[in-house]
CSV table of C-alpha atoms in Angstrom, one decimal:
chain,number,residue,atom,x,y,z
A,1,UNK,CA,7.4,-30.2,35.9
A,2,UNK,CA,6.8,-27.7,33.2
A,3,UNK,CA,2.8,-27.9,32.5
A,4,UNK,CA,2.2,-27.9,28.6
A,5,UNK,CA,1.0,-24.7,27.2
A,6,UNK,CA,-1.4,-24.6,24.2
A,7,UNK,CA,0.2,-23.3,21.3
A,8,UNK,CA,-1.5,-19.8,21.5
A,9,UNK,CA,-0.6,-18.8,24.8
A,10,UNK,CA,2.8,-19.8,24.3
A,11,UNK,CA,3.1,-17.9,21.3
A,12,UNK,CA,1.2,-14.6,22.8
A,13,UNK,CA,3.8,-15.4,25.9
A,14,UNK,CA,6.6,-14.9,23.9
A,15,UNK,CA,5.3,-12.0,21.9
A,16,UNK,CA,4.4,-10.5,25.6
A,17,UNK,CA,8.5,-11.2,26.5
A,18,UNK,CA,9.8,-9.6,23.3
A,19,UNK,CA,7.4,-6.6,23.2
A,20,UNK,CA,9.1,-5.8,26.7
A,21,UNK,CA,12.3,-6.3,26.0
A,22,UNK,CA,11.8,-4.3,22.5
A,23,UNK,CA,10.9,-1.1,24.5
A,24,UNK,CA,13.2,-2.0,27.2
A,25,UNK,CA,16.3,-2.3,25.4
A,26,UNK,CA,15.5,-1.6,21.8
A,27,UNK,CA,14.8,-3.9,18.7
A,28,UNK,CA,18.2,-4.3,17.6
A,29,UNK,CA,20.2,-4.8,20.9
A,30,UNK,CA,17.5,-7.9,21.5
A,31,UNK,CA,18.2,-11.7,21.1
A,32,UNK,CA,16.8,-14.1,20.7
A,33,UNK,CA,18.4,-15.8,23.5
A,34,UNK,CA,17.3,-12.9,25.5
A,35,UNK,CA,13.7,-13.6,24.5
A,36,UNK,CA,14.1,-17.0,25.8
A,37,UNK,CA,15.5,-16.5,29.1
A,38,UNK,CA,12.6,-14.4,30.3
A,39,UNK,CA,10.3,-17.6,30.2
A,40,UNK,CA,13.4,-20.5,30.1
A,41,UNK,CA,12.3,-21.9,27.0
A,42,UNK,CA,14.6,-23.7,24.1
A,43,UNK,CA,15.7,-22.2,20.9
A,44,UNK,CA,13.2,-25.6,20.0
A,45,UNK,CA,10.3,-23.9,20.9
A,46,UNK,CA,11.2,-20.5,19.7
A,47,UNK,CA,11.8,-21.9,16.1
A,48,UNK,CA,8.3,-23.8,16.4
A,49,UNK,CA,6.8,-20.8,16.3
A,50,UNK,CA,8.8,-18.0,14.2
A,51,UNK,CA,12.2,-18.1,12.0
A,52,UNK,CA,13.2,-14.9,13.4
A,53,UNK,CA,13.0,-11.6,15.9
A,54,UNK,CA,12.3,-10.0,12.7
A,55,UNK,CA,8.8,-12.1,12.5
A,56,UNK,CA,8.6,-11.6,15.8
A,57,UNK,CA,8.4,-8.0,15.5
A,58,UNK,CA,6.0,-8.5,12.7
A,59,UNK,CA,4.1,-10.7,14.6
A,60,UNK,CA,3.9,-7.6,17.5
A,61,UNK,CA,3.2,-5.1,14.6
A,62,UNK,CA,0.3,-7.6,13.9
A,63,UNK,CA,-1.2,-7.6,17.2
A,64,UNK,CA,-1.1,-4.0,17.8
A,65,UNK,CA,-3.2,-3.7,13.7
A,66,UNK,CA,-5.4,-6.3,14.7
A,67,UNK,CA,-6.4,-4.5,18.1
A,68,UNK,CA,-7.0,-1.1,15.9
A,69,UNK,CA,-8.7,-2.5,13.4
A,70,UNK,CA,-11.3,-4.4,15.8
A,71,UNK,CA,-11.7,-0.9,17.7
A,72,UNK,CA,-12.7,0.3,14.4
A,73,UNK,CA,-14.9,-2.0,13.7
A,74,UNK,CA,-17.0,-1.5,16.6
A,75,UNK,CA,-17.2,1.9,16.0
A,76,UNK,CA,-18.6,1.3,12.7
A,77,UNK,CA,-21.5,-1.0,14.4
A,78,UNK,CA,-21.9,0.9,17.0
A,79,UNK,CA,-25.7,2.4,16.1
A,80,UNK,CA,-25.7,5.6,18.2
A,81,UNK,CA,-23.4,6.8,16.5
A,82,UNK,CA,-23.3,8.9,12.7
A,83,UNK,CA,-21.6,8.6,10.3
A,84,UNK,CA,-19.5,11.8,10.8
A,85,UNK,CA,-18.7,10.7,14.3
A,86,UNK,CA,-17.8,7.1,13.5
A,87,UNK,CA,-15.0,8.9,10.7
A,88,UNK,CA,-13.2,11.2,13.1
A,89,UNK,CA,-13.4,8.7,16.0
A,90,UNK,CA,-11.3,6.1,14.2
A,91,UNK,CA,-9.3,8.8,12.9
A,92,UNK,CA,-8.9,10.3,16.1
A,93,UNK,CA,-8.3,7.1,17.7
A,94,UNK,CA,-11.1,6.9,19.6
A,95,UNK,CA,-12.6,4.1,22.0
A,96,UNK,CA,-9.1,2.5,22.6
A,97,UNK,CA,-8.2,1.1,25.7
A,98,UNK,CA,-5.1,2.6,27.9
A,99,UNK,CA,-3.7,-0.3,27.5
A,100,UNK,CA,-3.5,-0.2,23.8
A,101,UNK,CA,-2.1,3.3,23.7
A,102,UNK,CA,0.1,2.5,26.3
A,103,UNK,CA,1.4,-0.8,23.7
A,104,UNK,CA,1.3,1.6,20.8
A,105,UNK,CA,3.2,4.7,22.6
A,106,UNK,CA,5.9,2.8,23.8
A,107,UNK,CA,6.4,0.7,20.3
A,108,UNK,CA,6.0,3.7,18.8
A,109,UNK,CA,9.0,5.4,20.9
A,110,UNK,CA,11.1,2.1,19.5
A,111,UNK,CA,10.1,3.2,16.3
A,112,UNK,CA,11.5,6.3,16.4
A,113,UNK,CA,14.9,5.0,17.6
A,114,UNK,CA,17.1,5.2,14.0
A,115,UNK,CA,17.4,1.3,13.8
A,116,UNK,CA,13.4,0.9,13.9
A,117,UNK,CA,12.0,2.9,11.2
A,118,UNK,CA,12.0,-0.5,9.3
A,119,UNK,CA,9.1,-1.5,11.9
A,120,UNK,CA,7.2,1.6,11.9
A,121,UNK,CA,6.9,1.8,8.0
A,122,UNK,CA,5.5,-1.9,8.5
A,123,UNK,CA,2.9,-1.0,11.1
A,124,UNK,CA,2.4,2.4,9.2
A,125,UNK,CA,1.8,0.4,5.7
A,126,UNK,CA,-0.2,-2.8,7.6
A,127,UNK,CA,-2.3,0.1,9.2
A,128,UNK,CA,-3.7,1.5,6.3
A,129,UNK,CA,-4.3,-1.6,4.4
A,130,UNK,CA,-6.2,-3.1,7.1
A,131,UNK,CA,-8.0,0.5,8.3
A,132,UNK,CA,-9.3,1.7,5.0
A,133,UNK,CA,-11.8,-1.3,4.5
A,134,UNK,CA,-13.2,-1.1,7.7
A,135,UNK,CA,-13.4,2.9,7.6
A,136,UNK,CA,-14.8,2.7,3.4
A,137,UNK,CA,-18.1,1.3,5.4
A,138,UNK,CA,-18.9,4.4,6.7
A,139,UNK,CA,-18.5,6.2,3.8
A,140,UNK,CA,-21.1,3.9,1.9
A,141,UNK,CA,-23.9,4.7,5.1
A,142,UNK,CA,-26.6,6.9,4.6
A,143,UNK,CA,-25.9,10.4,6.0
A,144,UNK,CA,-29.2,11.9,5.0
A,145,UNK,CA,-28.0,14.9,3.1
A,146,UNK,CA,-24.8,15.0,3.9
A,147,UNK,CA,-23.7,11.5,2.4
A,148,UNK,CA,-19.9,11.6,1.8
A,149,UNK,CA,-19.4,11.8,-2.5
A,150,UNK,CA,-16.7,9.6,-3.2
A,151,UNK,CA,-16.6,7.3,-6.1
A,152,UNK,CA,-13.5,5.4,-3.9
A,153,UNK,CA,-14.3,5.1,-0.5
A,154,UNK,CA,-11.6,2.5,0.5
A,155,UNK,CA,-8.6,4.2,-1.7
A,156,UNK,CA,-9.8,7.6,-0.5
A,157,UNK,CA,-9.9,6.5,3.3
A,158,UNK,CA,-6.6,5.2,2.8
A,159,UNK,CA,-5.1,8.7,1.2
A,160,UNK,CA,-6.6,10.6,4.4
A,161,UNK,CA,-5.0,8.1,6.7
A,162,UNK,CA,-1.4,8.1,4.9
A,163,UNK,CA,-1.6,12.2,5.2
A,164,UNK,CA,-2.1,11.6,8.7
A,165,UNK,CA,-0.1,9.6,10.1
A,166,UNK,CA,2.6,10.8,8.6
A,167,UNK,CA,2.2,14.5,8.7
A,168,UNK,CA,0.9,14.2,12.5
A,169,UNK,CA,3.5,11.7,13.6
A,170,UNK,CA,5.3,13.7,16.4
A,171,UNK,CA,9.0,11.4,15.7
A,172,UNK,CA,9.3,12.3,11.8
A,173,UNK,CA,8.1,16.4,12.3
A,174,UNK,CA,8.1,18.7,15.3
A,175,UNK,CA,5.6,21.1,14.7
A,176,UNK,CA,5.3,24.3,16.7
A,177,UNK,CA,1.5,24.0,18.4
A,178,UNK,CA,0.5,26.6,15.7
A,179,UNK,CA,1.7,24.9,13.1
A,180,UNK,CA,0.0,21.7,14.0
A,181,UNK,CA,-3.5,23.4,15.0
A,182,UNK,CA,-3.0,24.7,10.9
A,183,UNK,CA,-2.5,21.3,9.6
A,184,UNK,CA,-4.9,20.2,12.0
A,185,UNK,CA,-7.5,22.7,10.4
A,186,UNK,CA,-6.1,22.3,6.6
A,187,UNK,CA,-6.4,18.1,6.9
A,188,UNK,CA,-10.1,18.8,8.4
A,189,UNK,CA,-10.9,20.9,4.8
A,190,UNK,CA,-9.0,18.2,2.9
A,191,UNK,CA,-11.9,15.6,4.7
A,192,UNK,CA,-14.6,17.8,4.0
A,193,UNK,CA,-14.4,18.8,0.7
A,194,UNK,CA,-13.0,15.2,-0.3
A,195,UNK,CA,-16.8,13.8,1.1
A,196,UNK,CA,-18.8,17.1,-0.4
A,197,UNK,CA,-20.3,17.8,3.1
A,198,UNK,CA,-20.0,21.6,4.1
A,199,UNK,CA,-17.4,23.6,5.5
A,200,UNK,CA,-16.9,23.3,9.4
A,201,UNK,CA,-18.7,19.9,9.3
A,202,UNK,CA,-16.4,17.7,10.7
A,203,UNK,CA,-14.8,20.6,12.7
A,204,UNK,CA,-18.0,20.7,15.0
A,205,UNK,CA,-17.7,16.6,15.2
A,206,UNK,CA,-14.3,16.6,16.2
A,207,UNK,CA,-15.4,19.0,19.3
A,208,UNK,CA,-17.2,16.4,20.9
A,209,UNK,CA,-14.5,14.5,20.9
A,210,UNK,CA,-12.2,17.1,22.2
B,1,UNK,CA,51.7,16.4,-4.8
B,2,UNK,CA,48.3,16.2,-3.7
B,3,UNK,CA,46.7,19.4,-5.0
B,4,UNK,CA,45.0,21.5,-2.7
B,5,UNK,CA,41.3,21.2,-3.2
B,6,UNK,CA,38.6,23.5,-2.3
B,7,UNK,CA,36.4,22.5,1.1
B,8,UNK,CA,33.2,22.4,-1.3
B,9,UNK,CA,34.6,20.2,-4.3
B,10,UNK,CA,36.6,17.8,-1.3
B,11,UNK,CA,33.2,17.4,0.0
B,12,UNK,CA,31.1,16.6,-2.7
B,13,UNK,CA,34.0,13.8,-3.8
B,14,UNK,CA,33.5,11.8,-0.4
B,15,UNK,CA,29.7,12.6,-1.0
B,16,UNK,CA,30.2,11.1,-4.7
B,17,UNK,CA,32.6,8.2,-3.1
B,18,UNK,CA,29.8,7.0,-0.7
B,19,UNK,CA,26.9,7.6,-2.4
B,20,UNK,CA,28.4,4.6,-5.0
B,21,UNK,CA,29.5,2.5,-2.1
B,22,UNK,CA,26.2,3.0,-0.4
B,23,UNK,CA,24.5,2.0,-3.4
B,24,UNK,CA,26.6,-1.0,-4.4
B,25,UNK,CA,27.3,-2.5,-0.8
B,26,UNK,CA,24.4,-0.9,1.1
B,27,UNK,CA,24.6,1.5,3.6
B,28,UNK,CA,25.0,-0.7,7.0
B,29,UNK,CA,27.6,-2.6,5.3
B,30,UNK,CA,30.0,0.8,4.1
B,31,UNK,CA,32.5,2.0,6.9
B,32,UNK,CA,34.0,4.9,6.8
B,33,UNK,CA,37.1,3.6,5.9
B,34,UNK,CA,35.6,2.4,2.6
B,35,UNK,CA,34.4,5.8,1.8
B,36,UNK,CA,37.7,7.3,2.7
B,37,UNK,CA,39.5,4.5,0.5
B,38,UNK,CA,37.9,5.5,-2.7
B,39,UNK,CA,40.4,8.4,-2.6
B,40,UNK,CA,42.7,8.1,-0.2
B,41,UNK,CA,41.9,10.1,2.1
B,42,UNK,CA,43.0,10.2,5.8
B,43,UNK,CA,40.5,10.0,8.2
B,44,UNK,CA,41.2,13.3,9.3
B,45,UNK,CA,39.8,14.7,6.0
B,46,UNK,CA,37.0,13.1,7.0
B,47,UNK,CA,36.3,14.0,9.9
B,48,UNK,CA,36.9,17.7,8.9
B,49,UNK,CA,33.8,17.9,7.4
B,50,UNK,CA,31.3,15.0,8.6
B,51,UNK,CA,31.4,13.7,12.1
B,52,UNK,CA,29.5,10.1,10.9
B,53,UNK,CA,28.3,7.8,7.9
B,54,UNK,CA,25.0,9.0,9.2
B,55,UNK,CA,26.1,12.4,8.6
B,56,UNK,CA,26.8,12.0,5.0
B,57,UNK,CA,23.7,10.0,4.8
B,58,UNK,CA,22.2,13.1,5.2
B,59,UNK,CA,24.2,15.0,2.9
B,60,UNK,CA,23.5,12.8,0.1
B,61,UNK,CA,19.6,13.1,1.6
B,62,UNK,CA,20.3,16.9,1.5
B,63,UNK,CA,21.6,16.9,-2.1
B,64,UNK,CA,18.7,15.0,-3.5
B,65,UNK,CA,16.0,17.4,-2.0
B,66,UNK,CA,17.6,20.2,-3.2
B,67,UNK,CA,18.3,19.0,-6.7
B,68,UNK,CA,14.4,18.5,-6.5
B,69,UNK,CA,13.2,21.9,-4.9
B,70,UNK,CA,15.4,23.6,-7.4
B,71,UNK,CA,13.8,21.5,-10.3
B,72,UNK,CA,10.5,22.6,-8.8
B,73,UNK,CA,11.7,26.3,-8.7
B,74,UNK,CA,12.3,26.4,-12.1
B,75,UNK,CA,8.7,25.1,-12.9
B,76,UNK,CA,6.8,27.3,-10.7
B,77,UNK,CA,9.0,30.2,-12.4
B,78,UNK,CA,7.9,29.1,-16.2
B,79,UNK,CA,5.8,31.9,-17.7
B,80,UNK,CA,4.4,29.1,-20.2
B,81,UNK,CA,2.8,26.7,-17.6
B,82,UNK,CA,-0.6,27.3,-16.3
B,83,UNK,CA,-1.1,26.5,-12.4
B,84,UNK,CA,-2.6,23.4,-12.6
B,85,UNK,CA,0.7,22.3,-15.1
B,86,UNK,CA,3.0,23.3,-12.9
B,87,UNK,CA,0.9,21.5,-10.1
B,88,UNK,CA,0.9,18.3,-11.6
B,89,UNK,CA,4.6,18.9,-13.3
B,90,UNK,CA,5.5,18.9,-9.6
B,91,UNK,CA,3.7,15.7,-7.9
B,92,UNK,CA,4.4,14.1,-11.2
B,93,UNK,CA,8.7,14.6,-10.8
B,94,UNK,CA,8.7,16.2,-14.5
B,95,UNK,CA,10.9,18.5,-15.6
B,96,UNK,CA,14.1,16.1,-13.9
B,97,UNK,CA,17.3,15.3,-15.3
B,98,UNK,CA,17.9,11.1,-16.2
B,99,UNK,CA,20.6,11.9,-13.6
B,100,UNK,CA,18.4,12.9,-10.8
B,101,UNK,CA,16.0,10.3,-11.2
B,102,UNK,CA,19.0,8.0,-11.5
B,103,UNK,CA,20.2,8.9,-8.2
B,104,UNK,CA,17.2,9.0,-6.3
B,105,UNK,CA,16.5,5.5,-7.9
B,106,UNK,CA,19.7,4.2,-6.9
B,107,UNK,CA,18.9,5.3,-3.1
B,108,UNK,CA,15.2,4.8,-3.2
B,109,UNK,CA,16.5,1.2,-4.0
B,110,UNK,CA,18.5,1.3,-1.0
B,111,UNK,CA,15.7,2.8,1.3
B,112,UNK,CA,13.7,-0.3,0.7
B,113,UNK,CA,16.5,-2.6,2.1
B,114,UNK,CA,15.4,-3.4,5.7
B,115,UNK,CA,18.2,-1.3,7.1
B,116,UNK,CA,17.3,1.8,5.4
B,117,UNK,CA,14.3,2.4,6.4
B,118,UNK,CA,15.4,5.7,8.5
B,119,UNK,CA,17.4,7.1,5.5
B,120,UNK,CA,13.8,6.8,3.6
B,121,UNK,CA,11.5,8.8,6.0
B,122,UNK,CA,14.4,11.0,6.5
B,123,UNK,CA,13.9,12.1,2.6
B,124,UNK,CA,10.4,11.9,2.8
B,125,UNK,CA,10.4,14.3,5.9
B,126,UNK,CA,13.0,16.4,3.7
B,127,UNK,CA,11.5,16.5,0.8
B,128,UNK,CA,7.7,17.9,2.1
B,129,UNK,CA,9.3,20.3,4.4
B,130,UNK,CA,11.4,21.6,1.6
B,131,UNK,CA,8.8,21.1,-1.5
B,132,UNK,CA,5.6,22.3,0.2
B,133,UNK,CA,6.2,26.1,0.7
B,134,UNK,CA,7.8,26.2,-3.4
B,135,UNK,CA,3.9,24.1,-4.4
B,136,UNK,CA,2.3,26.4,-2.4
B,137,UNK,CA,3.2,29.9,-4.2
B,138,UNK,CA,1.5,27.8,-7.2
B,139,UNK,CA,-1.4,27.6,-5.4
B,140,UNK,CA,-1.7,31.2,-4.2
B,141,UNK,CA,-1.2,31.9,-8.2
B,142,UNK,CA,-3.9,33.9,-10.4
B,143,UNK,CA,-5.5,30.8,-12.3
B,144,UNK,CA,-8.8,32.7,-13.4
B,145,UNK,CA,-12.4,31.2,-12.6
B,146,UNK,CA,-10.1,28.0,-11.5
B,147,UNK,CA,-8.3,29.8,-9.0
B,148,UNK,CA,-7.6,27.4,-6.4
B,149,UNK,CA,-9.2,27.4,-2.8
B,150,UNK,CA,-7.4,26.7,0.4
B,151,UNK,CA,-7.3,29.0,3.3
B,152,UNK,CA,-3.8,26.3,3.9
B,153,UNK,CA,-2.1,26.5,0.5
B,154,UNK,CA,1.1,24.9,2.7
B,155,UNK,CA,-0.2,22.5,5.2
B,156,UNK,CA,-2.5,21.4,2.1
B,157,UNK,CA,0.2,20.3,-0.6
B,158,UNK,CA,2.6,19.0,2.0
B,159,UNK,CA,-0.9,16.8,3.2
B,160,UNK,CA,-1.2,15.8,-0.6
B,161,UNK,CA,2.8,15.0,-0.6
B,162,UNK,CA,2.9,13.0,2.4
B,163,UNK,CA,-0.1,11.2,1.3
B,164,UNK,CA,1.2,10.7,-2.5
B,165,UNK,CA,4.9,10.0,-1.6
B,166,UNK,CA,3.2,7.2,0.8
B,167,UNK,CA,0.5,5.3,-1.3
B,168,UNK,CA,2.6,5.2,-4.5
B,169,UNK,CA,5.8,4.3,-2.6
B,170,UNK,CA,6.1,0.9,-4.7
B,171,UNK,CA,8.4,-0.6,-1.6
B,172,UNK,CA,5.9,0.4,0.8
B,173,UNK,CA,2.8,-1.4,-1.2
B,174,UNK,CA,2.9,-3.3,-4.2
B,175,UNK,CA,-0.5,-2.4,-5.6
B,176,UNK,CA,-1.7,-4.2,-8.7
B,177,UNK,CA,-2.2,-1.9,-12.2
B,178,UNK,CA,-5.7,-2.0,-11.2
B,179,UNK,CA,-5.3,-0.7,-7.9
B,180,UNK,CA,-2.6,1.7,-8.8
B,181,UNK,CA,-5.3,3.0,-11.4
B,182,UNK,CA,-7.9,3.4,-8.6
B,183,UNK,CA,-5.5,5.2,-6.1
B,184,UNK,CA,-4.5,7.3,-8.9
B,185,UNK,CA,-7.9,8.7,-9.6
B,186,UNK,CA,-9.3,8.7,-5.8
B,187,UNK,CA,-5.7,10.8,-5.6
B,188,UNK,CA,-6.9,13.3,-8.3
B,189,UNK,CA,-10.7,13.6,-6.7
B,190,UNK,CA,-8.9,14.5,-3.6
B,191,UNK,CA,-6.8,17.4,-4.9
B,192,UNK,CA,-9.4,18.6,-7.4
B,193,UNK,CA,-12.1,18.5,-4.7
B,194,UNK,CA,-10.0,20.1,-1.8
B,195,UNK,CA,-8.5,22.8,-4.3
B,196,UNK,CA,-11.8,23.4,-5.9
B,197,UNK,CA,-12.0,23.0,-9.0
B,198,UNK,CA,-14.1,20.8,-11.4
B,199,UNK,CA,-13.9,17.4,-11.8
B,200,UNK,CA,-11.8,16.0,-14.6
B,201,UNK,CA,-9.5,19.2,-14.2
B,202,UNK,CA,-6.3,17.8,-13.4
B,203,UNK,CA,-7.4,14.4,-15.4
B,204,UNK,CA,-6.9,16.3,-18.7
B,205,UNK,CA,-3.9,18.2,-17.3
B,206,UNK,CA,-1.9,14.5,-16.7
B,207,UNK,CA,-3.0,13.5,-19.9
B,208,UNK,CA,-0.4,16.4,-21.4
B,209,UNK,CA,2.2,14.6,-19.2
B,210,UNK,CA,1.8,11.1,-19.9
């Protein structure tokens, strides 16, 4: 006898099926049926909790924000850490687990199949709205001298981040390594002068890190 | 008699021919047997000059950039623009004919239907590869005690473009006027701030465009 499930582990079940079958054989060559069979369960039960692979998807997208976003807010509690440090962790992608770059690599590599592009504008644009208020904290913390000048933290965040995902995103450009140590170098000026600290600021932060 | 038509003009009709039908029907649902319909060609013609739908996608793709990095051309080239004109001129898509911002319309319209996603990073790709190194020859441009600052005049518009093109994609985020007004000026902080000039410098300089 099948033992009743609570709804959120059912839910997070099938997410855990699709997700797998998503990178296995792509977004678009999925079922829903296929989704079913890994666990046996009825279209019933599927429709309970989404009206389609496409919320499905979203619901995956969701998971992998959510899991970003909570990094990044521990990173901006965390008290040993400055200002400067908390910045470029998050937008360095610091403090994640290998299992969530593992999830976001291999959804990621969906993305970049042609039929997927629709999912990695969604978790590129749910990204940013859910980053930039975490990350406008840190711009509004006392940094002794060096406090970042910007009369809008949260849109200003959320510029930086849309540069850099998209000009660092290895499916849309292939940038020689010399090309992306200069964009590398020219998004680190954009950073500093944006917050009015001085030049090479953030460059010796991001060493640290290295 | 079919009149023989030059490879370039026979082109740019099945280019014309599915750039309507991807428009009106949407891309996913045009074959190429739609395209070729339009004027009777043989598939052969076809297949002379494109190997795919995708193919001509990225014609049309193609046309569209270039149509904009000559318009850009021609405003970098003006004697009667300052730098900072031509700047804004650019991020701001003056100087275009109704046509050209009738097409890209018409297929920006299209890129926002679920399906199209890949043909709309492939023009945002396009379009800063191709549009950065024309900005950045304004940037390397005598503009007296204002003369811009960047040690990456390249890697440093393409960061504002893919930043721009991303934020004020209205079928990425619908932002309310507010917000819009708010992104629009943490925008202009950025650039004035990471090209070194005062603030307020490019605030007066849209004004002339608005």
């Amino acid at each position: 006898m099948r033992r009743h499930k609570e709804p959120e582990v059912r839910k997070s079940e099938i997410l855990d099926a699709a997700q797998k079958l998503f990178i296995e054989k792509g977004y678009a060559k999925t079922t829903v049926t296929d989704i079913l069979n890994v666990h046996g369960l009825s279209k019933g039960v599927f429709y309970y909790y989404f009206k389609s692979k496409e919320e499905v998807m979203d619901a995956i997208i969701g998971r992998i924000v959510d899991a970003s976003v909570n990094n990044a807010k521990k990173i901006v509690a965390n008290p040993q850490m400055t200002p400067p440090q908390k910045l470029c962790a998050i937008l360095m992608g610091q403090g994640q687990t290998e299992e969530m770059i593992k999830d976001r690599e291999n959804i990621a590599h969906q993305f970049h199949e042609a039929e997927n592009a629709e999912m990695h504008q969604k978790s590129l644009v749910q990204s940013i709205k859910c980053l930039a208020p975490v990350m406008a904290e840190i711009l509004k913390e006392d940094n002794g001298a060096n406090t970042f000048s910007t009369d809008y933290p949260q849109e200003t965040v959320a510029l930086f981040l849309a540069a850099g995902q998209t000009i660092f995103d290895e499916g849309l450009f292939s940038w020689s390594g010399e090309e992306r140590a200069r964009y590398g170098a020219a998004f680190i000026e954009m950073i500093e002068k944006t917050l009015g600290v001085p030049a090479g600021y953030f460059k010796d932060v991001i060493k640290i890190f290295a």
